[in-house]
């Protein structure tokens, strides 16, 4: 089956009758602004568009996956095969509330039940690994970034006016994460090297930070604590010990530190 919409949208799906396969179509490719090759099996999706919003795409998928009222449940295998590879290019890629400029995002299955994703943008570059089971993330997500930028100077200036800032919750179920960033930038400020190990609790509404370290040019921070993604105490509160340099020389301190990395609306004092 081959179809197209103008010169920018193309669909190609392959069906092999008489064979037991997990989906009606064994392989396929969907392209927007690009024309990906059909893989040996599974689905390949490629898009090159000025603005790509991952949340809007999720809403479209959910809409088409929800049966109409009073419609009997469909029996048999699904129509489309499982996603095998994803290639996105955009002037702005909106991903989990983050606006990534001049971005590319690729995801592949190097082995069954395993994913490898690479992301490149003006401020972020890194690789993410995870396992999948029954359509969900299974186990720890490993993320390695040479550059990682969250928010921008505009986000920092407008936060007190109630403008939207990054939302890292978004119903994303991740059991655990090991995040390493060589160069971490927060709201336009260079923070240094970031290392974070966290475990999800309360169905993702609360994260237990087992390890948090930040090594900047003049500051070193070590800590652990919790990161609450919902409710009035949304934000991060951790027990931290730090070393820094000031006008009176080097000093050490321990404190309870609130990190407003993923708060929406007015920032707390």
XYZ file of C-alpha atoms in Angstrom:
269
model
C 0.000 0.000 0.000
C 1.444 3.364 -1.054
C -0.151 6.768 -0.578
C 0.905 10.401 -0.618
C -0.509 13.810 0.242
C 0.999 16.421 -2.019
C 4.760 16.340 -2.286
C 5.518 16.339 1.454
C 3.640 13.400 3.017
C 4.182 9.780 2.011
C 3.055 6.421 3.400
C 4.270 2.983 2.308
C 3.083 -0.203 4.041
C 3.934 -3.839 3.264
C 1.640 -6.800 3.956
C 2.681 -10.429 3.553
C -0.385 -12.707 3.497
C -0.226 -16.223 4.827
C 2.373 -15.502 7.509
C 1.878 -15.171 11.241
C 3.109 -11.698 12.127
C 2.395 -9.402 15.109
C 0.645 -6.812 12.900
C -1.337 -6.770 9.662
C 1.410 -4.794 7.956
C 4.840 -6.327 8.412
C 6.771 -3.124 7.653
C 6.132 0.449 6.723
C 7.474 3.978 6.407
C 5.788 7.325 7.061
C 7.471 10.519 5.917
C 6.715 14.222 6.368
C 9.090 16.397 4.397
C 11.295 13.313 3.995
C 10.908 9.843 2.504
C 12.400 7.148 4.758
C 13.264 3.686 3.487
C 10.989 0.834 4.501
C 12.847 -1.384 7.024
C 12.870 -5.175 6.855
C 10.237 -5.160 9.572
C 8.620 -2.592 11.824
C 7.735 1.025 11.192
C 10.058 3.889 10.252
C 8.909 7.479 10.776
C 10.799 10.528 9.527
C 9.789 14.180 9.633
C 11.442 17.451 8.643
C 9.232 20.357 9.693
C 9.664 23.876 11.128
C 7.877 23.002 14.414
C 7.423 19.489 15.803
C 5.456 19.193 19.065
C 5.793 15.769 20.710
C 2.765 16.360 22.945
C 0.542 17.175 19.949
C 1.736 13.978 18.262
C 0.867 11.967 21.392
C -2.642 13.447 21.354
C -3.117 12.411 17.716
C -1.929 8.863 18.454
C -4.232 8.601 21.484
C -7.198 9.860 19.446
C -6.733 7.290 16.709
C -6.050 4.534 19.256
C -9.288 5.135 21.186
C -12.313 3.205 19.810
C -15.518 5.093 19.135
C -18.335 4.814 21.704
C -20.498 1.694 21.400
C -17.916 0.137 19.079
C -17.003 -3.498 19.811
C -13.410 -4.153 20.700
C -11.280 -4.996 17.682
C -9.985 -8.563 17.585
C -6.803 -9.724 15.941
C -3.368 -8.137 15.517
C -2.890 -4.358 15.261
C -2.814 -2.746 11.833
C 0.581 -1.041 12.034
C 3.836 -2.733 13.104
C 5.856 -1.555 16.096
C 7.998 1.531 15.691
C 11.569 0.588 14.816
C 13.173 3.913 14.017
C 12.331 7.597 14.362
C 14.071 10.550 12.693
C 13.001 14.124 13.447
C 14.438 17.421 12.228
C 12.959 20.764 13.177
C 13.770 24.425 13.606
C 11.975 24.006 16.950
C 11.426 20.598 18.560
C 9.032 20.808 21.520
C 9.832 17.839 23.723
C 8.393 17.457 27.262
C 7.967 21.222 27.580
C 11.471 22.018 26.316
C 11.926 24.027 23.127
C 15.027 22.723 21.321
C 16.289 24.943 18.496
C 17.808 23.596 15.269
C 17.180 20.104 16.603
C 17.565 16.570 15.358
C 16.283 13.522 17.234
C 16.889 9.919 16.188
C 15.818 6.716 17.926
C 16.694 3.135 16.981
C 16.248 -0.387 18.323
C 19.791 -1.824 18.335
C 18.400 -5.070 19.793
C 14.975 -6.422 20.767
C 13.433 -4.495 23.682
C 16.269 -1.941 23.635
C 16.302 1.687 22.486
C 19.073 4.167 21.723
C 18.207 7.816 21.070
C 20.474 10.669 20.059
C 19.561 14.326 20.339
C 21.348 17.368 18.946
C 20.312 21.010 19.216
C 21.795 24.460 19.667
C 22.258 23.884 23.408
C 21.957 20.125 23.946
C 23.776 17.057 22.652
C 23.609 13.567 24.079
C 22.603 9.925 23.929
C 19.868 8.128 25.885
C 19.544 4.352 26.417
C 16.580 2.422 27.814
C 14.815 -0.945 27.726
C 11.185 -1.460 26.817
C 8.690 -4.093 27.982
C 5.009 -4.186 27.015
C 5.174 -0.703 25.562
C 6.660 0.895 28.702
C 10.124 1.847 29.902
C 11.598 -1.058 31.851
C 14.336 -0.287 34.358
C 16.834 2.528 34.486
C 17.257 5.128 31.756
C 20.894 6.041 31.095
C 21.491 9.520 29.657
C 24.905 10.880 28.674
C 25.136 14.477 27.499
C 28.125 16.493 26.376
C 25.829 19.549 26.635
C 22.495 19.859 28.444
C 20.442 23.063 28.573
C 17.193 23.436 30.543
C 15.232 26.636 30.136
C 16.577 29.903 28.734
C 17.229 33.433 29.905
C 13.762 34.358 28.593
C 12.204 31.615 30.761
C 14.067 32.955 33.776
C 12.962 36.550 33.175
C 9.315 35.667 32.499
C 8.774 33.024 35.199
C 7.436 35.578 37.645
C 4.845 36.628 35.052
C 3.353 33.123 34.954
C 4.850 32.146 31.604
C 5.371 28.485 30.879
C 8.656 26.876 31.824
C 9.833 23.298 31.245
C 7.484 20.583 32.498
C 9.369 17.329 33.009
C 6.400 15.371 34.384
C 3.986 15.087 31.457
C 2.866 11.582 32.593
C 6.195 10.102 31.519
C 6.782 6.865 33.443
C 10.498 6.333 34.096
C 11.425 3.896 36.904
C 14.937 5.283 37.403
C 17.484 7.521 35.712
C 21.239 7.900 35.613
C 22.005 11.319 34.121
C 25.467 12.635 33.337
C 26.111 16.012 31.677
C 29.593 17.404 31.039
C 28.272 20.952 30.591
C 24.950 21.794 32.294
C 23.207 25.099 31.545
C 20.212 26.203 33.640
C 18.191 29.227 32.471
C 21.198 30.546 30.563
C 23.650 30.081 33.455
C 26.602 27.711 33.129
C 26.458 25.357 36.134
C 29.302 22.940 35.368
C 29.312 19.145 35.328
C 26.106 17.448 36.517
C 25.684 13.901 37.820
C 22.303 12.647 39.017
C 20.900 9.249 39.994
C 17.191 9.107 40.822
C 14.465 6.544 41.491
C 10.790 7.168 40.752
C 8.220 6.771 43.543
C 4.454 7.360 43.849
C 3.904 6.545 40.152
C 6.322 9.230 39.029
C 4.899 12.030 41.174
C 7.940 11.936 43.462
C 11.571 11.223 42.661
C 14.123 10.114 45.249
C 17.478 11.618 44.344
C 20.042 9.115 45.572
C 22.948 11.159 44.254
C 23.256 14.736 43.042
C 26.561 16.389 42.281
C 27.367 19.632 40.508
C 30.934 20.731 39.797
C 31.292 24.298 38.555
C 34.235 26.628 38.118
C 34.054 27.888 41.722
C 31.368 25.704 43.339
C 31.009 22.030 44.185
C 27.666 20.628 45.351
C 26.950 17.145 46.706
C 23.501 16.113 47.852
C 20.514 13.800 47.930
C 16.817 14.291 48.547
C 13.519 14.386 46.704
C 12.030 15.937 43.582
C 8.260 16.430 43.718
C 6.550 16.918 40.351
C 3.019 17.656 41.563
C 1.315 19.619 44.313
C 2.107 22.886 46.127
C 5.663 21.781 46.955
C 6.501 21.102 43.323
C 10.223 21.448 42.734
C 13.238 19.823 44.319
C 14.290 19.867 47.976
C 17.515 18.141 48.842
C 20.075 17.860 51.605
C 23.291 19.214 50.108
C 26.848 19.899 51.080
C 28.879 22.401 49.082
C 32.265 23.964 48.636
C 32.825 27.369 47.096
C 35.113 30.343 46.848
C 34.187 33.880 47.842
C 35.861 37.101 48.815
C 37.118 35.555 52.041
C 38.569 32.443 50.442
C 37.185 28.937 50.174
C 34.380 27.790 52.447
C 32.132 24.787 53.045
C 28.457 24.641 53.911
C 25.566 22.257 54.275
C 22.004 23.345 53.616
C 18.580 22.336 52.418
C 18.468 23.527 48.824
C 15.373 23.963 46.651
C 16.070 23.579 42.934
C 13.323 24.996 40.738
C 14.178 22.979 37.647
C 10.651 22.001 36.609
C 8.220 24.416 38.194
C 5.410 25.948 36.176
C 4.155 29.444 36.873
C 5.542 31.818 39.491
C 8.878 30.784 40.948
C 9.200 30.503 44.689
C 11.458 32.930 46.566
